[in-house]
Short mmCIF file of C-alpha atoms in Angstrom, two decimals:
data_model
loop_
_atom_site.label_atom_id
_atom_site.label_comp_id
_atom_site.label_asym_id
_atom_site.label_seq_id
_atom_site.Cartn_x
_atom_site.Cartn_y
_atom_site.Cartn_z
CA MET A 1 0.00 0.00 0.00
CA SER A 2 1.47 3.38 -1.03
CA LYS A 3 1.69 5.87 1.85
CA ILE A 4 2.84 9.51 1.76
CA ILE A 5 3.40 11.98 4.59
CA LEU A 6 2.95 15.62 3.63
CA SER A 7 4.66 17.83 6.23
CA PHE A 8 4.25 21.62 6.56
CA GLY A 9 3.67 24.36 9.11
CA THR A 10 -0.06 24.97 9.46
CA LEU A 11 -3.36 24.85 7.59
CA GLY A 12 -3.75 28.56 8.22
CA GLN A 13 -3.52 31.39 5.73
CA GLY A 14 -0.42 31.32 3.55
CA GLY A 15 0.87 30.15 0.19
CA ALA A 16 2.54 26.92 1.33
CA ALA A 17 -0.53 25.89 3.34
CA GLN A 18 -2.74 26.55 0.32
CA VAL A 19 -0.54 24.49 -2.00
CA CYS A 20 -0.35 21.58 0.44
CA ALA A 21 -4.10 21.56 1.10
CA ASN A 22 -4.85 21.66 -2.63
CA LEU A 23 -2.22 19.02 -3.36
CA SER A 24 -3.96 16.62 -0.97
CA PHE A 25 -6.74 16.08 -3.55
CA PRO A 26 -4.65 14.73 -6.45
CA LEU A 27 -2.46 12.81 -3.98
CA CYS A 28 -5.50 11.06 -2.52
CA ASN A 29 -6.63 10.20 -6.05
CA GLU A 30 -3.32 8.57 -6.91
CA PHE A 31 -1.98 7.00 -3.70
CA ASP A 32 -3.53 4.70 -1.10
CA SER A 33 -2.80 6.70 2.06
CA VAL A 34 -2.00 10.41 2.53
CA ILE A 35 -1.18 11.88 5.96
CA LEU A 36 -0.98 15.64 6.52
CA ILE A 37 1.40 16.63 9.31
CA THR A 38 1.29 20.23 10.54
CA TRP A 39 3.91 21.30 13.06
CA ALA A 40 2.12 24.26 14.67
CA ASP A 41 -1.38 24.51 16.14
CA TRP A 42 -3.10 27.29 14.20
CA PRO A 43 -6.76 27.75 13.21
CA GLN A 44 -7.57 26.05 9.91
CA PHE A 45 -8.14 28.29 6.88
CA ASN A 46 -7.46 25.98 3.92
CA GLU A 47 -9.64 22.94 3.14
CA PHE A 48 -8.00 19.58 2.40
CA ASP A 49 -9.22 16.26 1.02
CA LYS A 50 -11.06 14.47 3.86
CA ARG A 51 -9.68 11.13 2.67
CA ALA A 52 -6.36 12.31 4.09
CA ARG A 53 -5.51 12.00 7.79
CA TRP A 54 -4.43 15.15 9.61
CA CYS A 55 -2.15 15.20 12.66
CA CYS A 56 -0.79 18.29 14.42
CA VAL A 57 2.65 17.70 15.96
CA GLU A 58 2.26 20.47 18.53
CA LYS A 59 -0.96 18.92 19.84
CA GLU A 60 0.34 15.36 19.79
CA ALA A 61 3.66 16.27 21.43
CA GLY A 62 1.98 18.46 24.04
CA GLY A 63 3.60 21.79 23.20
CA THR A 64 6.24 23.61 21.18
CA ASN A 65 9.35 22.08 22.76
CA GLU A 66 11.51 21.24 19.73
CA PHE A 67 12.97 18.04 21.17
CA LYS A 68 9.52 16.70 22.05
CA ARG A 69 8.07 17.60 18.65
CA MET A 70 10.93 16.00 16.75
CA HIS A 71 10.89 12.94 19.02
CA TRP A 72 7.13 12.49 18.44
CA PHE A 73 7.57 12.88 14.68
CA ARG A 74 10.39 10.32 14.55
CA ASN A 75 8.29 7.77 16.43
CA PHE A 76 5.29 8.53 14.21
CA VAL A 77 7.36 7.88 11.06
CA LYS A 78 8.76 4.65 12.53
CA ARG A 79 5.22 3.48 13.30
CA GLU A 80 3.60 4.51 10.00
CA LYS A 81 6.47 3.39 7.72
CA PRO A 82 5.63 5.76 4.84
CA ASP A 83 7.08 5.29 1.36
CA MET A 84 7.94 8.96 1.22
CA ILE A 85 7.90 12.22 3.20
CA LEU A 86 7.31 15.44 1.29
CA SER A 87 8.13 18.43 3.49
CA PHE A 88 7.44 22.11 2.82
CA LEU A 89 9.26 25.21 4.13
CA GLU A 90 12.81 25.44 5.41
CA PRO A 91 12.14 25.44 9.22
CA TRP A 92 10.07 22.25 9.02
CA ASN A 93 12.32 20.70 6.36
CA LEU A 94 15.30 20.88 8.73
CA ARG A 95 13.29 19.30 11.56
CA VAL A 96 12.01 16.51 9.32
CA LEU A 97 15.45 15.64 7.94
CA VAL A 98 17.14 15.61 11.35
CA SER A 99 14.25 13.73 13.00
CA THR A 100 14.37 10.90 10.49
CA ILE A 101 18.13 10.26 10.31
CA GLY A 102 18.74 6.55 9.93
CA LEU A 103 15.12 5.56 9.25
CA GLY A 104 15.69 4.97 5.53
CA VAL A 105 12.56 6.85 4.42
CA LYS A 106 12.70 8.69 1.09
CA THR A 107 12.42 12.40 1.88
CA VAL A 108 11.93 15.34 -0.47
CA VAL A 109 12.04 18.94 0.76
CA ALA A 110 10.23 21.78 -0.97
CA GLU A 111 11.88 25.19 -0.62
CA ARG A 112 9.17 27.88 -0.81
CA ASN A 113 11.15 31.10 -0.38
CA GLU A 114 14.35 32.76 -1.49
CA PRO A 115 16.89 31.17 0.90
CA HIS A 116 19.36 34.07 0.61
CA SER A 117 16.78 36.50 2.00
CA VAL A 118 15.27 34.14 4.59
CA ASN A 119 18.55 33.20 6.28
CA LYS A 120 19.89 36.28 8.03
CA TYR A 121 23.40 34.93 8.51
CA TRP A 122 25.88 33.17 6.23
CA ILE A 123 26.20 30.30 8.70
CA MET A 124 22.47 29.54 8.37
CA ASP A 125 22.88 29.19 4.60
CA GLN A 126 25.63 26.66 5.19
CA ILE A 127 23.63 24.73 7.81
CA GLU A 128 20.66 24.52 5.45
CA LYS A 129 22.81 23.26 2.59
CA LEU A 130 24.49 20.72 4.87
CA VAL A 131 21.24 19.32 6.30
CA TYR A 132 19.61 19.25 2.85
CA ARG A 133 22.25 16.69 1.84
CA LEU A 134 20.17 14.24 3.90
CA SER A 135 17.29 14.63 1.44
CA ASP A 136 16.59 12.49 -1.61
CA GLY A 137 15.34 15.45 -3.62
CA ILE A 138 14.84 19.22 -3.42
CA LEU A 139 11.91 20.95 -5.08
CA VAL A 140 11.92 24.68 -5.84
CA GLN A 141 9.38 26.92 -7.51
CA THR A 142 11.54 28.97 -9.84
CA PRO A 143 14.90 29.06 -11.65
CA THR A 144 15.83 31.98 -9.39
CA ILE A 145 15.62 29.83 -6.25
CA LYS A 146 17.46 26.97 -7.97
CA THR A 147 20.61 29.08 -8.20
CA PHE A 148 20.98 28.94 -4.40
CA PHE A 149 21.62 25.19 -4.41
CA ASP A 150 24.94 24.76 -6.16
CA GLY A 151 27.69 22.20 -5.79
CA ALA A 152 26.75 18.90 -4.15
CA LEU A 153 23.02 19.72 -4.13
CA GLU A 154 22.71 20.82 -7.74
CA ASN A 155 21.78 17.40 -9.13
CA ARG A 156 18.96 16.95 -6.60
CA ILE A 157 17.04 20.03 -7.72
CA SER A 158 13.77 19.95 -9.65
CA ILE A 159 11.50 22.90 -10.47
CA ILE A 160 7.72 22.77 -10.19
CA TYR A 161 5.84 26.05 -10.41
CA ASN A 162 2.90 26.80 -8.14
CA PRO A 163 -0.46 25.85 -9.65
CA VAL A 164 -3.11 28.48 -10.29
CA ASN A 165 -6.05 27.47 -8.16
CA ILE A 166 -8.97 29.41 -9.60
CA ARG A 167 -12.17 28.16 -11.20
CA GLU A 168 -11.85 28.00 -14.97
CA GLU A 169 -14.83 30.29 -15.54
CA LEU A 170 -12.97 33.04 -13.64
CA VAL A 171 -9.94 33.00 -15.95
CA GLY A 172 -9.85 36.45 -17.57
CA LYS A 173 -13.02 37.51 -15.74
CA ALA A 174 -11.45 40.73 -14.48
CA LEU A 175 -11.13 41.90 -18.09
CA VAL A 176 -14.92 42.03 -18.52
CA THR A 177 -15.84 43.20 -15.02
CA SER A 178 -16.88 46.83 -14.49
CA LYS A 179 -14.10 48.59 -12.63
CA LYS A 180 -14.08 50.62 -9.46
CA LYS A 181 -11.22 52.88 -8.48
CA ARG A 182 -9.71 50.22 -6.25
CA ILE A 183 -6.17 49.00 -5.70
CA VAL A 184 -5.92 45.65 -3.93
CA SER A 185 -3.30 43.51 -2.27
CA VAL A 186 -3.60 39.97 -0.89
CA ALA A 187 -1.00 38.85 1.66
CA ARG A 188 -0.54 38.09 5.33
CA LEU A 189 0.09 41.15 7.47
CA ILE A 190 3.69 40.32 8.33
CA PRO A 191 6.99 42.20 7.79
CA GLN A 192 7.96 40.07 4.76
CA LYS A 193 5.04 41.53 2.78
CA ASN A 194 6.20 45.14 3.31
CA HIS A 195 2.69 46.61 3.53
CA ASP A 196 3.98 49.78 5.16
CA ILE A 197 5.74 50.63 1.88
CA LEU A 198 2.50 50.03 -0.03
CA ILE A 199 0.50 52.30 2.31
CA LYS A 200 3.14 55.05 2.10
CA ALA A 201 3.13 54.82 -1.69
CA PHE A 202 -0.66 54.88 -1.78
CA ALA A 203 -0.72 57.99 0.41
CA LYS A 204 1.47 59.81 -2.16
CA PHE A 205 -0.55 58.38 -5.06
CA SER A 206 -3.78 59.50 -3.35
CA LYS A 207 -2.77 63.15 -3.42
CA VAL A 208 -3.03 63.09 -7.21
CA HIS A 209 -5.74 60.40 -7.43
CA PRO A 210 -7.97 61.11 -4.40
CA ASP A 211 -10.88 58.94 -5.55
CA TYR A 212 -8.99 55.62 -5.23
CA THR A 213 -9.05 53.20 -2.30
CA LEU A 214 -6.55 50.54 -1.21
CA THR A 215 -7.82 47.23 0.19
CA ILE A 216 -5.34 44.82 1.74
CA TYR A 217 -6.81 41.35 2.31
CA GLY A 218 -5.05 39.27 4.96
CA GLU A 219 -4.54 38.72 8.65
CA GLY A 220 -1.49 38.98 10.85
CA PRO A 221 0.25 40.71 13.75
CA LEU A 222 0.73 44.03 11.95
CA MET A 223 -3.00 44.85 11.62
CA ASP A 224 -3.01 47.59 14.30
CA GLU A 225 0.33 49.00 13.18
CA LEU A 226 -0.83 49.32 9.56
CA ASN A 227 -4.12 50.95 10.59
CA SER A 228 -2.14 53.43 12.68
CA LEU A 229 0.15 54.18 9.75
CA ALA A 230 -2.84 54.87 7.49
CA ALA A 231 -4.22 57.27 10.10
CA GLU A 232 -0.85 58.99 10.47
CA LEU A 233 -0.75 59.56 6.71
CA ASN A 234 -4.38 60.79 6.65
CA VAL A 235 -5.65 57.97 4.41
CA GLU A 236 -7.41 55.93 7.10
CA ASP A 237 -10.74 56.38 5.29
CA LYS A 238 -9.22 55.04 2.03
CA VAL A 239 -7.10 52.12 3.33
CA LEU A 240 -9.20 49.09 4.20
CA LEU A 241 -7.95 45.98 6.02
CA PRO A 242 -10.94 43.60 6.10
CA GLY A 243 -8.97 40.45 6.97
CA PRO A 244 -8.75 37.28 4.86
CA SER A 245 -11.53 36.29 2.49
CA LYS A 246 -12.85 32.88 1.44
CA THR A 247 -14.15 34.48 -1.80
CA ILE A 248 -11.03 36.46 -2.64
CA HIS A 249 -11.13 35.91 -6.42
CA GLN A 250 -14.62 37.38 -6.72
CA ASP A 251 -13.73 40.16 -4.29
CA ILE A 252 -10.90 41.57 -6.41
CA LEU A 253 -12.39 41.29 -9.92
CA ASP A 254 -13.54 44.94 -9.95
CA ALA A 255 -10.16 46.34 -8.90
CA GLU A 256 -8.03 48.28 -11.37
CA MET A 257 -4.76 46.75 -10.22
CA MET A 258 -3.05 44.48 -7.69
CA CYS A 259 0.09 45.55 -5.81
CA LEU A 260 2.41 43.07 -4.09
CA VAL A 261 5.55 44.59 -2.56
CA SER A 262 7.18 41.74 -0.62
CA VAL A 263 10.85 41.78 0.31
CA ARG A 264 11.04 38.09 -0.63
CA GLU A 265 8.85 35.35 -2.11
CA GLY A 266 9.07 31.87 -3.49
CA MET A 267 6.26 32.28 -5.97
CA SER A 268 3.30 34.35 -4.83
CA ASN A 269 -0.01 32.52 -5.22
CA ALA A 270 -1.82 35.84 -4.94
CA MET A 271 0.21 37.19 -7.86
CA ILE A 272 -0.34 34.30 -10.27
CA GLU A 273 -4.04 34.04 -9.40
CA ALA A 274 -4.60 37.77 -9.93
CA MET A 275 -2.73 37.63 -13.24
CA CYS A 276 -4.89 34.76 -14.47
CA LEU A 277 -8.01 36.68 -13.47
CA GLY A 278 -6.77 39.43 -15.78
CA LEU A 279 -5.69 42.01 -13.21
CA PRO A 280 -2.60 44.07 -14.03
CA CYS A 281 -0.12 43.43 -11.22
CA ILE A 282 2.70 45.56 -9.84
CA CYS A 283 5.23 43.39 -8.01
CA THR A 284 8.62 43.85 -6.45
CA LYS A 285 11.58 42.14 -8.10
CA VAL A 286 11.45 38.94 -6.09
CA SER A 287 11.50 35.27 -7.07
CA GLY A 288 8.40 34.32 -9.02
CA ALA A 289 7.75 37.87 -10.18
CA ILE A 290 11.05 38.19 -12.04
CA ASP A 291 10.61 34.68 -13.44
CA LEU A 292 7.10 35.22 -14.82
CA ILE A 293 6.61 38.96 -15.40
CA ALA A 294 8.01 40.80 -18.42
CA ASP A 295 7.97 44.38 -17.17
CA GLY A 296 5.43 46.50 -19.00
CA LYS A 297 4.02 43.56 -20.98
CA ASN A 298 2.17 41.18 -18.63
CA GLY A 299 2.83 43.06 -15.40
CA MET A 300 4.94 45.75 -13.76
CA LEU A 301 8.14 45.26 -11.75
CA VAL A 302 9.55 47.66 -9.16
CA ASN A 303 12.63 47.58 -6.96
CA ILE A 304 12.10 46.49 -3.35
CA GLY A 305 11.33 49.39 -1.03
CA GLU A 306 11.24 52.05 -3.78
CA ILE A 307 8.18 54.13 -2.89
CA ASP A 308 8.42 56.70 -5.70
CA GLU A 309 8.88 54.00 -8.33
CA LEU A 310 5.79 52.22 -7.00
CA VAL A 311 3.80 55.47 -7.11
CA ASP A 312 4.86 56.02 -10.73
CA LYS A 313 3.72 52.52 -11.78
CA MET A 314 0.40 52.89 -9.94
CA SER A 315 -0.17 56.24 -11.66
CA LEU A 316 0.73 54.78 -15.06
CA LEU A 317 -1.92 52.05 -14.75
CA ALA A 318 -4.50 54.47 -13.36
CA GLU A 319 -3.97 57.02 -16.12
CA GLN A 320 -3.45 54.71 -19.11
CA GLN A 321 -6.45 52.39 -19.16
CA ASP A 322 -5.55 50.86 -22.53
CA LEU A 323 -2.12 49.87 -21.23
CA ALA A 324 -3.68 48.38 -18.09
CA LYS A 325 -6.07 46.29 -20.19
CA THR A 326 -3.29 45.08 -22.50
CA ILE A 327 -1.21 44.03 -19.51
CA GLY A 328 -4.22 42.21 -18.05
CA LYS A 329 -4.85 40.36 -21.32
CA ASN A 330 -1.22 39.26 -21.54
CA ALA A 331 -1.23 38.19 -17.90
CA VAL A 332 -4.11 35.76 -18.49
CA LYS A 333 -1.90 33.72 -20.84
CA LEU A 334 -0.05 32.50 -17.76
CA TYR A 335 -2.96 30.14 -17.13
CA ASN A 336 -1.85 27.99 -20.05
CA ILE A 337 1.39 27.28 -18.17
CA LEU A 338 0.23 27.15 -14.55
CA ASN A 339 -3.26 25.67 -14.57
CA LYS A 340 -3.58 23.13 -11.81
CA GLU A 341 -4.17 20.10 -14.05
CA ILE A 342 -0.77 20.61 -15.69
CA ILE A 343 1.07 21.34 -12.43
CA TYR A 344 -0.55 18.50 -10.45
CA LYS A 345 0.46 16.05 -13.17
CA GLU A 346 4.05 17.25 -12.71
CA TRP A 347 3.73 16.65 -8.95
CA ILE A 348 2.35 13.14 -9.41
CA ASN A 349 5.02 12.22 -11.95
CA TYR A 350 7.75 13.51 -9.64
CA ILE A 351 6.43 11.76 -6.52
CA SER A 352 5.96 8.52 -8.45
CA LYS A 353 9.73 8.32 -8.83
CA PHE A 354 9.85 7.65 -5.08
CA VAL A 355 6.56 5.81 -4.50
CA GLN A 356 5.34 2.71 -6.28
CA ARG A 357 1.62 3.00 -7.01
#
């Protein structure tokens, strides 16, 4: 009987959680047993295939003590005897690889961010590369991330892009939806997403375009801080932070543009979904964006932290509607590359190298 363990952080809001939850459906179709292992106890946001089992390490181990969590996971793997472990995100990947030393289980780690920008210190880069030698394969989302893993790890690398998880009838729907003077962003309210830069840019943009609003969908610890910043800049009545949405694709169809200004990404799900809806996107030059966006053709690229450059690109899309529509039309073509049927087939083919069906 084929058995796979899918390990990741939480089923809460976030790109990796969304990919793992969505991946559970094709995995359950193809393999006999799928077990979802989340390491932290967070409220569930993403739905997964109910044929899969779900275990939370923090709950099972009785807390966040790292030794106890890793000890529980090692015993769980010894008991379940999976054919393969597929682990997502660097913090959990390291725990999985160290926990399972000597067990002989095939293990693949999926890197979901730009390692150079995640690891603050050179020594952490070296530790990650050293521990990743314990893996049987390394999956990355983009050619940009692949360049991090040179030398001994280079031959273990495979690239699988994120799938676009939108209903087919919504592909290009933003192109035929009546527009409101709205700018939107979809991302957790955490420092990585750099929302303070977006709000500062919007405040400058708003002085010339006072009839626009900015809506940032997401939850996180910076909610109060971002609301305070909007008030400080006198745009509190134009900057909306409604939290996460279960109907996000429908919610953003009437926007004129999407802005994503992260300091790092693996491949932003919000970006690729908005592009396939037909929204013109302005993104910082991070992994995923620089791999998929041709500046001025199917999206706009700006340097990280450059407020005036962001204001200029927002103004360009607001003032040149024909350009915005052309960019939206070109962005929709991404669906032919990233639709979930194509990407899930790549996942199944890759996993089947390690698991006999």
